[in-house]
Each structure stands twice: as C-alpha cells, then as structure tokens.
C-alpha cells in the first residue's frame, strides 16, 4: 500500500531515475533560454520565458495526471488515510518542485548574465514558484475533463492563452480596467520579475512583484487544498 508521505518520494525518484527524460527536461528550457537571455531584448525575452514557465507547469501536470488516471494511480490515492486537500497539495507541490528544478538553469543564467539586478531575484523565484504551482493545478483540473492527453493539453491552452493576454504578457496594457485585471493574475508578476531581472523596464518595482508572487504562491496552495476532492474524486 502506498503511504501518504511516500508520494513526493515516489515522484522525485521517478524523475531522477529516468535519465534520458531528465536530460531532455533540463535541456528543453535552456534551448529557448540561452539565446533569449543572451541576445534578445528584455521585453521579448520576458514574453517567451513567461510563456515557457507557464507551459512547463500546466502541460506537464496535465499530461502526467492524465496518465495516472489511466493506470489507476488516482484511485490508489483515494485509499490513503489522508484527506483529499492535503493529498493534492503534496502531489502538486512535488510536481511544481520538479518543474522548478527544470527551469532553474534558466533562472541561474539570468542571474549570472545580469548580476546587478539581484534585487529582482527573490521576486523572480517566488513568482516562478507561484506560476508553476498554479500551472500544476490548472493541469490537474484539465485532466478531469478528458482521458485523452491531447484533449487535456488543448483545454490547458484554451485557458492559458487568454490569461497570458490579460496579464499583459503579449502586449503592454494601458486601459485602467485591463491593468487592474492583470494585477489579479500571477503571470503578470512573473513577467515583471523576468523583465526586471533582465535589466528591462518593468511597470512594478521589485518589492511589489515579490509580494505579488508570494501572495499567489500562498493562494495557490490554499486553492489546491480546497479543490482536492474535486480533482481526486472526479471519476
């Protein structure tokens, strides 16, 4: 029988043991990140890197959790002596941690390339963690809508792209109403942190972005706990 505390251990062991997949997962963000960090203007690098981090969290979780439903692992989760909320928090937090390890080389490259922008590093780390956890939650919810991984990824994109637009990632927002909406979305703080860490001209200062990232990280954990039963017992 799987123990509740073994969920994060199983995920990390599986991640480390699949050497080929591990190399691909670590190399994939760098393939995009190296030319962007080194040569692209901060504005365009911020767009692509924000999309990259959002996609890594959401699509990865959607695909993995769909596979877990197909092989019956989600049903085994229900037999554990743990309530669905904390169980889903542990499962998605582990997924977000693995995703963070995947994008850490890109974050490190940003820091090495622009050491004078160290004031943005806490905001960058917190907003990245928040977006990855929220992305994992989006993928988990999408995995309850279909048993086909392709359809699950499509649902994720349908939700993710409008949210990125409303966050001001693709184009600067000038309308007061749109600006207010963007402040209610975690992707805007990640975008601001990336642009700031790259030496660009963000619309927020570092401490505001850091507080926003921290707030969304805490909020994402709380929302994950509330949706535990909905995600794990949806079959």
JSON list of C-alpha atoms in Angstrom, two decimals:
[
{"chain": "A", "resi": 1, "resn": "UNK", "atom": "CA", "xyz": [0.00, 0.00, 0.00]},
{"chain": "A", "resi": 2, "resn": "UNK", "atom": "CA", "xyz": [1.26, 3.46, -0.90]},
{"chain": "A", "resi": 3, "resn": "UNK", "atom": "CA", "xyz": [1.85, 5.68, 2.11]},
{"chain": "A", "resi": 4, "resn": "UNK", "atom": "CA", "xyz": [0.84, 9.33, 2.07]},
{"chain": "A", "resi": 5, "resn": "UNK", "atom": "CA", "xyz": [4.33, 10.54, 2.86]},
{"chain": "A", "resi": 6, "resn": "UNK", "atom": "CA", "xyz": [5.77, 8.47, 0.01]},
{"chain": "A", "resi": 7, "resn": "UNK", "atom": "CA", "xyz": [4.03, 10.42, -2.76]},
{"chain": "A", "resi": 8, "resn": "UNK", "atom": "CA", "xyz": [6.69, 13.10, -3.03]},
{"chain": "A", "resi": 9, "resn": "UNK", "atom": "CA", "xyz": [9.43, 10.50, -2.68]},
{"chain": "A", "resi": 10, "resn": "UNK", "atom": "CA", "xyz": [7.98, 8.41, -5.50]},
{"chain": "A", "resi": 11, "resn": "UNK", "atom": "CA", "xyz": [7.75, 11.43, -7.80]},
{"chain": "A", "resi": 12, "resn": "UNK", "atom": "CA", "xyz": [11.30, 12.57, -7.13]},
{"chain": "A", "resi": 13, "resn": "UNK", "atom": "CA", "xyz": [12.75, 9.05, -7.51]},
{"chain": "A", "resi": 14, "resn": "UNK", "atom": "CA", "xyz": [10.88, 8.54, -10.78]},
{"chain": "A", "resi": 15, "resn": "UNK", "atom": "CA", "xyz": [12.11, 11.91, -12.02]},
{"chain": "A", "resi": 16, "resn": "UNK", "atom": "CA", "xyz": [15.74, 11.09, -11.18]},
{"chain": "A", "resi": 17, "resn": "UNK", "atom": "CA", "xyz": [15.71, 7.52, -12.47]},
{"chain": "A", "resi": 18, "resn": "UNK", "atom": "CA", "xyz": [14.53, 8.33, -15.98]},
{"chain": "A", "resi": 19, "resn": "UNK", "atom": "CA", "xyz": [17.91, 9.62, -17.13]},
{"chain": "A", "resi": 20, "resn": "UNK", "atom": "CA", "xyz": [17.03, 10.31, -20.74]},
{"chain": "A", "resi": 21, "resn": "UNK", "atom": "CA", "xyz": [13.82, 12.13, -19.84]},
{"chain": "A", "resi": 22, "resn": "UNK", "atom": "CA", "xyz": [15.74, 14.03, -17.15]},
{"chain": "A", "resi": 23, "resn": "UNK", "atom": "CA", "xyz": [18.29, 15.30, -19.65]},
{"chain": "A", "resi": 24, "resn": "UNK", "atom": "CA", "xyz": [15.56, 16.33, -22.09]},
{"chain": "A", "resi": 25, "resn": "UNK", "atom": "CA", "xyz": [13.57, 18.13, -19.40]},
{"chain": "A", "resi": 26, "resn": "UNK", "atom": "CA", "xyz": [16.60, 20.06, -18.22]},
{"chain": "A", "resi": 27, "resn": "UNK", "atom": "CA", "xyz": [17.81, 20.86, -21.73]},
{"chain": "A", "resi": 28, "resn": "UNK", "atom": "CA", "xyz": [14.46, 21.96, -23.14]},
{"chain": "A", "resi": 29, "resn": "UNK", "atom": "CA", "xyz": [14.20, 25.28, -21.23]},
{"chain": "A", "resi": 30, "resn": "UNK", "atom": "CA", "xyz": [17.86, 26.04, -21.93]},
{"chain": "A", "resi": 31, "resn": "UNK", "atom": "CA", "xyz": [17.39, 25.63, -25.68]},
{"chain": "A", "resi": 32, "resn": "UNK", "atom": "CA", "xyz": [14.98, 28.55, -25.58]},
{"chain": "A", "resi": 33, "resn": "UNK", "atom": "CA", "xyz": [16.51, 30.35, -22.62]},
{"chain": "A", "resi": 34, "resn": "UNK", "atom": "CA", "xyz": [20.13, 30.76, -23.71]},
{"chain": "A", "resi": 35, "resn": "UNK", "atom": "CA", "xyz": [19.51, 32.84, -26.87]},
{"chain": "A", "resi": 36, "resn": "UNK", "atom": "CA", "xyz": [16.77, 34.83, -25.16]},
{"chain": "A", "resi": 37, "resn": "UNK", "atom": "CA", "xyz": [18.80, 35.73, -22.09]},
{"chain": "A", "resi": 38, "resn": "UNK", "atom": "CA", "xyz": [21.96, 36.47, -24.03]},
{"chain": "A", "resi": 39, "resn": "UNK", "atom": "CA", "xyz": [20.71, 38.26, -27.15]},
{"chain": "A", "resi": 40, "resn": "UNK", "atom": "CA", "xyz": [17.01, 39.15, -27.02]},
{"chain": "A", "resi": 41, "resn": "UNK", "atom": "CA", "xyz": [15.69, 42.49, -25.71]},
{"chain": "A", "resi": 42, "resn": "UNK", "atom": "CA", "xyz": [14.22, 42.12, -22.20]},
{"chain": "A", "resi": 43, "resn": "UNK", "atom": "CA", "xyz": [10.67, 42.75, -23.41]},
{"chain": "A", "resi": 44, "resn": "UNK", "atom": "CA", "xyz": [10.68, 39.89, -25.94]},
{"chain": "A", "resi": 45, "resn": "UNK", "atom": "CA", "xyz": [12.65, 37.60, -23.68]},
{"chain": "A", "resi": 46, "resn": "UNK", "atom": "CA", "xyz": [10.10, 38.26, -20.95]},
{"chain": "A", "resi": 47, "resn": "UNK", "atom": "CA", "xyz": [7.22, 37.23, -23.23]},
{"chain": "A", "resi": 48, "resn": "UNK", "atom": "CA", "xyz": [8.79, 33.94, -24.27]},
{"chain": "A", "resi": 49, "resn": "UNK", "atom": "CA", "xyz": [10.17, 32.96, -20.88]},
{"chain": "A", "resi": 50, "resn": "UNK", "atom": "CA", "xyz": [6.86, 33.69, -19.13]},
{"chain": "A", "resi": 51, "resn": "UNK", "atom": "CA", "xyz": [5.05, 31.50, -21.66]},
{"chain": "A", "resi": 52, "resn": "UNK", "atom": "CA", "xyz": [7.70, 28.81, -21.27]},
{"chain": "A", "resi": 53, "resn": "UNK", "atom": "CA", "xyz": [7.40, 28.63, -17.49]},
{"chain": "A", "resi": 54, "resn": "UNK", "atom": "CA", "xyz": [3.59, 28.67, -17.62]},
{"chain": "A", "resi": 55, "resn": "UNK", "atom": "CA", "xyz": [3.53, 25.90, -20.23]},
{"chain": "A", "resi": 56, "resn": "UNK", "atom": "CA", "xyz": [6.06, 23.72, -18.38]},
{"chain": "A", "resi": 57, "resn": "UNK", "atom": "CA", "xyz": [3.86, 23.68, -15.28]},
{"chain": "A", "resi": 58, "resn": "UNK", "atom": "CA", "xyz": [0.42, 23.36, -16.85]},
{"chain": "A", "resi": 59, "resn": "UNK", "atom": "CA", "xyz": [1.05, 20.99, -19.76]},
{"chain": "A", "resi": 60, "resn": "UNK", "atom": "CA", "xyz": [3.39, 18.77, -17.78]},
{"chain": "A", "resi": 61, "resn": "UNK", "atom": "CA", "xyz": [0.91, 18.31, -14.95]},
{"chain": "A", "resi": 62, "resn": "UNK", "atom": "CA", "xyz": [-2.00, 17.77, -17.33]},
{"chain": "A", "resi": 63, "resn": "UNK", "atom": "CA", "xyz": [-0.18, 15.02, -19.23]},
{"chain": "A", "resi": 64, "resn": "UNK", "atom": "CA", "xyz": [1.20, 13.27, -16.13]},
{"chain": "A", "resi": 65, "resn": "UNK", "atom": "CA", "xyz": [-2.07, 13.32, -14.17]},
{"chain": "A", "resi": 66, "resn": "UNK", "atom": "CA", "xyz": [-4.00, 12.07, -17.19]},
{"chain": "A", "resi": 67, "resn": "UNK", "atom": "CA", "xyz": [-1.60, 9.12, -17.39]},
{"chain": "A", "resi": 68, "resn": "UNK", "atom": "CA", "xyz": [-2.01, 8.50, -13.65]},
{"chain": "A", "resi": 69, "resn": "UNK", "atom": "CA", "xyz": [-5.78, 8.33, -14.10]},
{"chain": "A", "resi": 70, "resn": "UNK", "atom": "CA", "xyz": [-5.41, 5.88, -16.96]},
{"chain": "A", "resi": 71, "resn": "UNK", "atom": "CA", "xyz": [-3.22, 3.47, -14.97]},
{"chain": "A", "resi": 72, "resn": "UNK", "atom": "CA", "xyz": [-5.40, 3.73, -11.86]},
{"chain": "A", "resi": 73, "resn": "UNK", "atom": "CA", "xyz": [-2.95, 5.59, -9.64]},
{"chain": "A", "resi": 74, "resn": "UNK", "atom": "CA", "xyz": [-5.51, 8.25, -8.79]},
{"chain": "A", "resi": 75, "resn": "UNK", "atom": "CA", "xyz": [-7.81, 5.53, -7.46]},
{"chain": "A", "resi": 76, "resn": "UNK", "atom": "CA", "xyz": [-4.98, 4.31, -5.23]},
{"chain": "A", "resi": 77, "resn": "UNK", "atom": "CA", "xyz": [-4.61, 7.84, -3.86]},
{"chain": "A", "resi": 78, "resn": "UNK", "atom": "CA", "xyz": [-8.17, 7.58, -2.55]},
{"chain": "A", "resi": 79, "resn": "UNK", "atom": "CA", "xyz": [-7.24, 4.62, -0.35]},
{"chain": "A", "resi": 80, "resn": "UNK", "atom": "CA", "xyz": [-4.68, 6.64, 1.57]},
{"chain": "A", "resi": 81, "resn": "UNK", "atom": "CA", "xyz": [-5.57, 7.73, 5.13]},
{"chain": "A", "resi": 82, "resn": "UNK", "atom": "CA", "xyz": [-5.30, 11.40, 4.13]},
{"chain": "A", "resi": 83, "resn": "UNK", "atom": "CA", "xyz": [-7.99, 13.89, 3.19]},
{"chain": "A", "resi": 84, "resn": "UNK", "atom": "CA", "xyz": [-8.04, 14.93, -0.49]},
{"chain": "A", "resi": 85, "resn": "UNK", "atom": "CA", "xyz": [-6.93, 18.53, 0.14]},
{"chain": "A", "resi": 86, "resn": "UNK", "atom": "CA", "xyz": [-3.54, 17.87, 1.77]},
{"chain": "A", "resi": 87, "resn": "UNK", "atom": "CA", "xyz": [-3.00, 14.93, -0.58]},
{"chain": "A", "resi": 88, "resn": "UNK", "atom": "CA", "xyz": [-3.41, 17.10, -3.67]},
{"chain": "A", "resi": 89, "resn": "UNK", "atom": "CA", "xyz": [-1.23, 19.82, -2.15]},
{"chain": "A", "resi": 90, "resn": "UNK", "atom": "CA", "xyz": [1.57, 17.29, -1.65]},
{"chain": "A", "resi": 91, "resn": "UNK", "atom": "CA", "xyz": [1.14, 15.83, -5.14]},
{"chain": "A", "resi": 92, "resn": "UNK", "atom": "CA", "xyz": [1.07, 19.15, -7.00]},
{"chain": "A", "resi": 93, "resn": "UNK", "atom": "CA", "xyz": [3.73, 20.78, -4.82]},
{"chain": "A", "resi": 94, "resn": "UNK", "atom": "CA", "xyz": [6.07, 17.94, -5.72]},
{"chain": "A", "resi": 95, "resn": "UNK", "atom": "CA", "xyz": [5.24, 18.42, -9.38]},
{"chain": "A", "resi": 96, "resn": "UNK", "atom": "CA", "xyz": [5.86, 22.15, -9.09]},
{"chain": "A", "resi": 97, "resn": "UNK", "atom": "CA", "xyz": [9.20, 21.49, -7.35]},
{"chain": "A", "resi": 98, "resn": "UNK", "atom": "CA", "xyz": [10.28, 19.21, -10.19]},
{"chain": "A", "resi": 99, "resn": "UNK", "atom": "CA", "xyz": [9.24, 21.89, -12.69]},
{"chain": "A", "resi": 100, "resn": "UNK", "atom": "CA", "xyz": [11.23, 24.45, -10.71]},
{"chain": "A", "resi": 101, "resn": "UNK", "atom": "CA", "xyz": [14.30, 22.24, -10.95]},
{"chain": "A", "resi": 102, "resn": "UNK", "atom": "CA", "xyz": [13.68, 22.06, -14.67]},
{"chain": "A", "resi": 103, "resn": "UNK", "atom": "CA", "xyz": [13.71, 25.84, -15.15]},
{"chain": "A", "resi": 104, "resn": "UNK", "atom": "CA", "xyz": [16.38, 26.58, -12.53]},
{"chain": "A", "resi": 105, "resn": "UNK", "atom": "CA", "xyz": [19.22, 26.58, -15.12]},
{"chain": "A", "resi": 106, "resn": "UNK", "atom": "CA", "xyz": [17.44, 29.38, -16.99]},
{"chain": "A", "resi": 107, "resn": "UNK", "atom": "CA", "xyz": [16.91, 31.37, -13.79]},
{"chain": "A", "resi": 108, "resn": "UNK", "atom": "CA", "xyz": [20.57, 30.87, -12.89]},
{"chain": "A", "resi": 109, "resn": "UNK", "atom": "CA", "xyz": [21.60, 32.04, -16.35]},
{"chain": "A", "resi": 110, "resn": "UNK", "atom": "CA", "xyz": [19.56, 35.22, -15.88]},
{"chain": "A", "resi": 111, "resn": "UNK", "atom": "CA", "xyz": [21.25, 35.86, -12.55]},
{"chain": "A", "resi": 112, "resn": "UNK", "atom": "CA", "xyz": [24.74, 35.22, -13.96]},
{"chain": "A", "resi": 113, "resn": "UNK", "atom": "CA", "xyz": [24.10, 37.35, -17.02]},
{"chain": "A", "resi": 114, "resn": "UNK", "atom": "CA", "xyz": [22.69, 40.29, -15.06]},
{"chain": "A", "resi": 115, "resn": "UNK", "atom": "CA", "xyz": [24.22, 40.20, -11.55]},
{"chain": "A", "resi": 116, "resn": "UNK", "atom": "CA", "xyz": [23.49, 43.90, -10.98]},
{"chain": "A", "resi": 117, "resn": "UNK", "atom": "CA", "xyz": [19.75, 43.11, -10.97]},
{"chain": "A", "resi": 118, "resn": "UNK", "atom": "CA", "xyz": [20.00, 41.00, -7.81]},
{"chain": "A", "resi": 119, "resn": "UNK", "atom": "CA", "xyz": [17.17, 42.96, -6.22]},
{"chain": "A", "resi": 120, "resn": "UNK", "atom": "CA", "xyz": [14.79, 41.13, -8.58]},
{"chain": "A", "resi": 121, "resn": "UNK", "atom": "CA", "xyz": [15.97, 37.61, -7.71]},
{"chain": "A", "resi": 122, "resn": "UNK", "atom": "CA", "xyz": [13.55, 36.98, -4.79]},
{"chain": "A", "resi": 123, "resn": "UNK", "atom": "CA", "xyz": [10.63, 38.23, -6.89]},
{"chain": "A", "resi": 124, "resn": "UNK", "atom": "CA", "xyz": [11.73, 36.04, -9.79]},
{"chain": "A", "resi": 125, "resn": "UNK", "atom": "CA", "xyz": [11.96, 32.92, -7.63]},
{"chain": "A", "resi": 126, "resn": "UNK", "atom": "CA", "xyz": [8.65, 33.46, -5.82]},
{"chain": "A", "resi": 127, "resn": "UNK", "atom": "CA", "xyz": [6.68, 34.39, -8.93]},
{"chain": "A", "resi": 128, "resn": "UNK", "atom": "CA", "xyz": [8.14, 31.41, -10.81]},
{"chain": "A", "resi": 129, "resn": "UNK", "atom": "CA", "xyz": [7.14, 29.04, -7.98]},
{"chain": "A", "resi": 130, "resn": "UNK", "atom": "CA", "xyz": [3.65, 30.56, -7.88]},
{"chain": "A", "resi": 131, "resn": "UNK", "atom": "CA", "xyz": [3.09, 30.19, -11.62]},
{"chain": "A", "resi": 132, "resn": "UNK", "atom": "CA", "xyz": [4.38, 26.61, -11.59]},
{"chain": "A", "resi": 133, "resn": "UNK", "atom": "CA", "xyz": [2.07, 25.61, -8.73]},
{"chain": "A", "resi": 134, "resn": "UNK", "atom": "CA", "xyz": [-0.91, 27.33, -10.35]},
{"chain": "A", "resi": 135, "resn": "UNK", "atom": "CA", "xyz": [0.02, 25.69, -13.65]},
{"chain": "A", "resi": 136, "resn": "UNK", "atom": "CA", "xyz": [0.06, 22.29, -11.98]},
{"chain": "A", "resi": 137, "resn": "UNK", "atom": "CA", "xyz": [-3.38, 23.00, -10.56]},
{"chain": "A", "resi": 138, "resn": "UNK", "atom": "CA", "xyz": [-4.67, 24.04, -14.00]},
{"chain": "A", "resi": 139, "resn": "UNK", "atom": "CA", "xyz": [-3.28, 20.82, -15.47]},
{"chain": "A", "resi": 140, "resn": "UNK", "atom": "CA", "xyz": [-4.85, 18.77, -12.68]},
{"chain": "A", "resi": 141, "resn": "UNK", "atom": "CA", "xyz": [-8.27, 20.31, -13.28]},
{"chain": "A", "resi": 142, "resn": "UNK", "atom": "CA", "xyz": [-7.94, 19.83, -17.04]},
{"chain": "A", "resi": 143, "resn": "UNK", "atom": "CA", "xyz": [-7.07, 16.16, -16.51]},
{"chain": "A", "resi": 144, "resn": "UNK", "atom": "CA", "xyz": [-10.53, 15.61, -15.04]},
{"chain": "A", "resi": 145, "resn": "UNK", "atom": "CA", "xyz": [-12.21, 16.72, -18.28]},
{"chain": "A", "resi": 146, "resn": "UNK", "atom": "CA", "xyz": [-10.87, 14.01, -20.60]},
{"chain": "A", "resi": 147, "resn": "UNK", "atom": "CA", "xyz": [-8.96, 10.74, -20.67]},
{"chain": "A", "resi": 148, "resn": "UNK", "atom": "CA", "xyz": [-7.05, 11.79, -23.80]},
{"chain": "A", "resi": 149, "resn": "UNK", "atom": "CA", "xyz": [-3.77, 13.66, -23.12]},
{"chain": "A", "resi": 150, "resn": "UNK", "atom": "CA", "xyz": [-4.13, 15.63, -26.36]},
{"chain": "A", "resi": 151, "resn": "UNK", "atom": "CA", "xyz": [-7.53, 16.96, -25.34]},
{"chain": "A", "resi": 152, "resn": "UNK", "atom": "CA", "xyz": [-6.26, 17.81, -21.88]},
{"chain": "A", "resi": 153, "resn": "UNK", "atom": "CA", "xyz": [-3.41, 19.85, -23.37]},
{"chain": "A", "resi": 154, "resn": "UNK", "atom": "CA", "xyz": [-5.89, 21.62, -25.64]},
{"chain": "A", "resi": 155, "resn": "UNK", "atom": "CA", "xyz": [-8.05, 22.57, -22.63]},
{"chain": "A", "resi": 156, "resn": "UNK", "atom": "CA", "xyz": [-4.96, 23.92, -20.90]},
{"chain": "A", "resi": 157, "resn": "UNK", "atom": "CA", "xyz": [-4.05, 26.09, -23.88]},
{"chain": "A", "resi": 158, "resn": "UNK", "atom": "CA", "xyz": [-7.62, 27.35, -24.25]},
{"chain": "A", "resi": 159, "resn": "UNK", "atom": "CA", "xyz": [-7.48, 28.63, -20.66]},
{"chain": "A", "resi": 160, "resn": "UNK", "atom": "CA", "xyz": [-3.83, 29.66, -20.56]},
{"chain": "A", "resi": 161, "resn": "UNK", "atom": "CA", "xyz": [-3.55, 31.88, -23.64]},
{"chain": "A", "resi": 162, "resn": "UNK", "atom": "CA", "xyz": [-6.33, 34.35, -22.68]},
{"chain": "A", "resi": 163, "resn": "UNK", "atom": "CA", "xyz": [-4.91, 34.57, -19.16]},
{"chain": "A", "resi": 164, "resn": "UNK", "atom": "CA", "xyz": [-1.48, 35.41, -20.53]},
{"chain": "A", "resi": 165, "resn": "UNK", "atom": "CA", "xyz": [-3.00, 38.12, -22.72]},
{"chain": "A", "resi": 166, "resn": "UNK", "atom": "CA", "xyz": [-4.97, 39.60, -19.82]},
{"chain": "A", "resi": 167, "resn": "UNK", "atom": "CA", "xyz": [-1.75, 39.57, -17.79]},
{"chain": "A", "resi": 168, "resn": "UNK", "atom": "CA", "xyz": [-0.12, 41.94, -20.27]},
{"chain": "A", "resi": 169, "resn": "UNK", "atom": "CA", "xyz": [2.45, 39.38, -21.35]},
{"chain": "A", "resi": 170, "resn": "UNK", "atom": "CA", "xyz": [1.93, 39.75, -25.10]},
{"chain": "A", "resi": 171, "resn": "UNK", "atom": "CA", "xyz": [1.31, 43.48, -25.30]},
{"chain": "A", "resi": 172, "resn": "UNK", "atom": "CA", "xyz": [1.53, 46.33, -22.78]},
{"chain": "A", "resi": 173, "resn": "UNK", "atom": "CA", "xyz": [-1.81, 47.19, -21.17]},
{"chain": "A", "resi": 174, "resn": "UNK", "atom": "CA", "xyz": [-2.89, 50.82, -20.94]},
{"chain": "A", "resi": 175, "resn": "UNK", "atom": "CA", "xyz": [-6.58, 50.65, -20.09]},
{"chain": "A", "resi": 176, "resn": "UNK", "atom": "CA", "xyz": [-7.13, 51.02, -16.31]},
{"chain": "A", "resi": 177, "resn": "UNK", "atom": "CA", "xyz": [-9.61, 48.13, -16.24]},
{"chain": "A", "resi": 178, "resn": "UNK", "atom": "CA", "xyz": [-7.19, 45.78, -18.01]},
{"chain": "A", "resi": 179, "resn": "UNK", "atom": "CA", "xyz": [-4.36, 46.88, -15.74]},
{"chain": "A", "resi": 180, "resn": "UNK", "atom": "CA", "xyz": [-6.50, 46.06, -12.71]},
{"chain": "A", "resi": 181, "resn": "UNK", "atom": "CA", "xyz": [-7.31, 42.63, -14.13]},
{"chain": "A", "resi": 182, "resn": "UNK", "atom": "CA", "xyz": [-3.65, 41.94, -14.84]},
{"chain": "A", "resi": 183, "resn": "UNK", "atom": "CA", "xyz": [-2.79, 42.54, -11.17]},
{"chain": "A", "resi": 184, "resn": "UNK", "atom": "CA", "xyz": [-5.19, 39.73, -10.28]},
{"chain": "A", "resi": 185, "resn": "UNK", "atom": "CA", "xyz": [-3.26, 37.20, -12.37]},
{"chain": "A", "resi": 186, "resn": "UNK", "atom": "CA", "xyz": [0.05, 35.57, -11.37]},
{"chain": "A", "resi": 187, "resn": "UNK", "atom": "CA", "xyz": [1.55, 35.67, -14.86]},
{"chain": "A", "resi": 188, "resn": "UNK", "atom": "CA", "xyz": [1.81, 39.45, -14.77]},
{"chain": "A", "resi": 189, "resn": "UNK", "atom": "CA", "xyz": [4.11, 39.31, -11.73]},
{"chain": "A", "resi": 190, "resn": "UNK", "atom": "CA", "xyz": [6.28, 36.63, -13.32]},
{"chain": "A", "resi": 191, "resn": "UNK", "atom": "CA", "xyz": [6.56, 38.72, -16.48]},
{"chain": "A", "resi": 192, "resn": "UNK", "atom": "CA", "xyz": [7.51, 41.82, -14.48]},
{"chain": "A", "resi": 193, "resn": "UNK", "atom": "CA", "xyz": [10.10, 39.87, -12.50]},
{"chain": "A", "resi": 194, "resn": "UNK", "atom": "CA", "xyz": [11.71, 38.43, -15.63]},
{"chain": "A", "resi": 195, "resn": "UNK", "atom": "CA", "xyz": [11.86, 41.81, -17.37]},
{"chain": "A", "resi": 196, "resn": "UNK", "atom": "CA", "xyz": [13.32, 43.40, -14.24]},
{"chain": "A", "resi": 197, "resn": "UNK", "atom": "CA", "xyz": [15.89, 40.63, -13.73]},
{"chain": "A", "resi": 198, "resn": "UNK", "atom": "CA", "xyz": [16.96, 41.02, -17.36]},
{"chain": "A", "resi": 199, "resn": "UNK", "atom": "CA", "xyz": [17.63, 44.71, -16.87]},
{"chain": "A", "resi": 200, "resn": "UNK", "atom": "CA", "xyz": [14.50, 45.93, -18.65]},
{"chain": "A", "resi": 201, "resn": "UNK", "atom": "CA", "xyz": [11.88, 48.47, -17.60]},
{"chain": "A", "resi": 202, "resn": "UNK", "atom": "CA", "xyz": [9.08, 46.72, -15.69]},
{"chain": "A", "resi": 203, "resn": "UNK", "atom": "CA", "xyz": [5.94, 48.51, -14.59]},
{"chain": "A", "resi": 204, "resn": "UNK", "atom": "CA", "xyz": [6.28, 47.39, -10.97]},
{"chain": "A", "resi": 205, "resn": "UNK", "atom": "CA", "xyz": [9.13, 47.72, -8.51]},
{"chain": "A", "resi": 206, "resn": "UNK", "atom": "CA", "xyz": [10.86, 44.65, -7.15]},
{"chain": "A", "resi": 207, "resn": "UNK", "atom": "CA", "xyz": [9.22, 44.53, -3.71]},
{"chain": "A", "resi": 208, "resn": "UNK", "atom": "CA", "xyz": [5.71, 44.82, -5.20]},
{"chain": "A", "resi": 209, "resn": "UNK", "atom": "CA", "xyz": [6.44, 41.98, -7.58]},
{"chain": "A", "resi": 210, "resn": "UNK", "atom": "CA", "xyz": [7.88, 39.89, -4.75]},
{"chain": "A", "resi": 211, "resn": "UNK", "atom": "CA", "xyz": [4.78, 40.41, -2.60]},
{"chain": "A", "resi": 212, "resn": "UNK", "atom": "CA", "xyz": [2.56, 39.54, -5.55]},
{"chain": "A", "resi": 213, "resn": "UNK", "atom": "CA", "xyz": [4.47, 36.34, -6.21]},
{"chain": "A", "resi": 214, "resn": "UNK", "atom": "CA", "xyz": [4.37, 35.35, -2.54]},
{"chain": "A", "resi": 215, "resn": "UNK", "atom": "CA", "xyz": [0.65, 36.08, -2.30]},
{"chain": "A", "resi": 216, "resn": "UNK", "atom": "CA", "xyz": [-0.16, 33.95, -5.32]},
{"chain": "A", "resi": 217, "resn": "UNK", "atom": "CA", "xyz": [2.05, 31.13, -4.05]},
{"chain": "A", "resi": 218, "resn": "UNK", "atom": "CA", "xyz": [0.14, 31.02, -0.76]},
{"chain": "A", "resi": 219, "resn": "UNK", "atom": "CA", "xyz": [-3.18, 31.45, -2.55]},
{"chain": "A", "resi": 220, "resn": "UNK", "atom": "CA", "xyz": [-2.38, 28.64, -4.98]},
{"chain": "A", "resi": 221, "resn": "UNK", "atom": "CA", "xyz": [-1.61, 26.28, -2.11]},
{"chain": "A", "resi": 222, "resn": "UNK", "atom": "CA", "xyz": [-4.90, 27.17, -0.42]},
{"chain": "A", "resi": 223, "resn": "UNK", "atom": "CA", "xyz": [-6.91, 26.76, -3.62]},
{"chain": "A", "resi": 224, "resn": "UNK", "atom": "CA", "xyz": [-5.26, 23.41, -4.27]},
{"chain": "A", "resi": 225, "resn": "UNK", "atom": "CA", "xyz": [-6.40, 22.22, -0.86]},
{"chain": "A", "resi": 226, "resn": "UNK", "atom": "CA", "xyz": [-9.96, 23.39, -1.49]},
{"chain": "A", "resi": 227, "resn": "UNK", "atom": "CA", "xyz": [-10.12, 21.60, -4.85]},
{"chain": "A", "resi": 228, "resn": "UNK", "atom": "CA", "xyz": [-8.62, 18.33, -3.62]},
{"chain": "A", "resi": 229, "resn": "UNK", "atom": "CA", "xyz": [-11.87, 16.38, -3.59]},
{"chain": "A", "resi": 230, "resn": "UNK", "atom": "CA", "xyz": [-12.95, 17.84, -6.94]},
{"chain": "A", "resi": 231, "resn": "UNK", "atom": "CA", "xyz": [-9.74, 16.71, -8.64]},
{"chain": "A", "resi": 232, "resn": "UNK", "atom": "CA", "xyz": [-9.07, 13.37, -6.98]},
{"chain": "A", "resi": 233, "resn": "UNK", "atom": "CA", "xyz": [-12.67, 12.10, -6.83]},
{"chain": "A", "resi": 234, "resn": "UNK", "atom": "CA", "xyz": [-13.97, 13.30, -10.17]},
{"chain": "A", "resi": 235, "resn": "UNK", "atom": "CA", "xyz": [-14.15, 9.85, -11.83]}
]
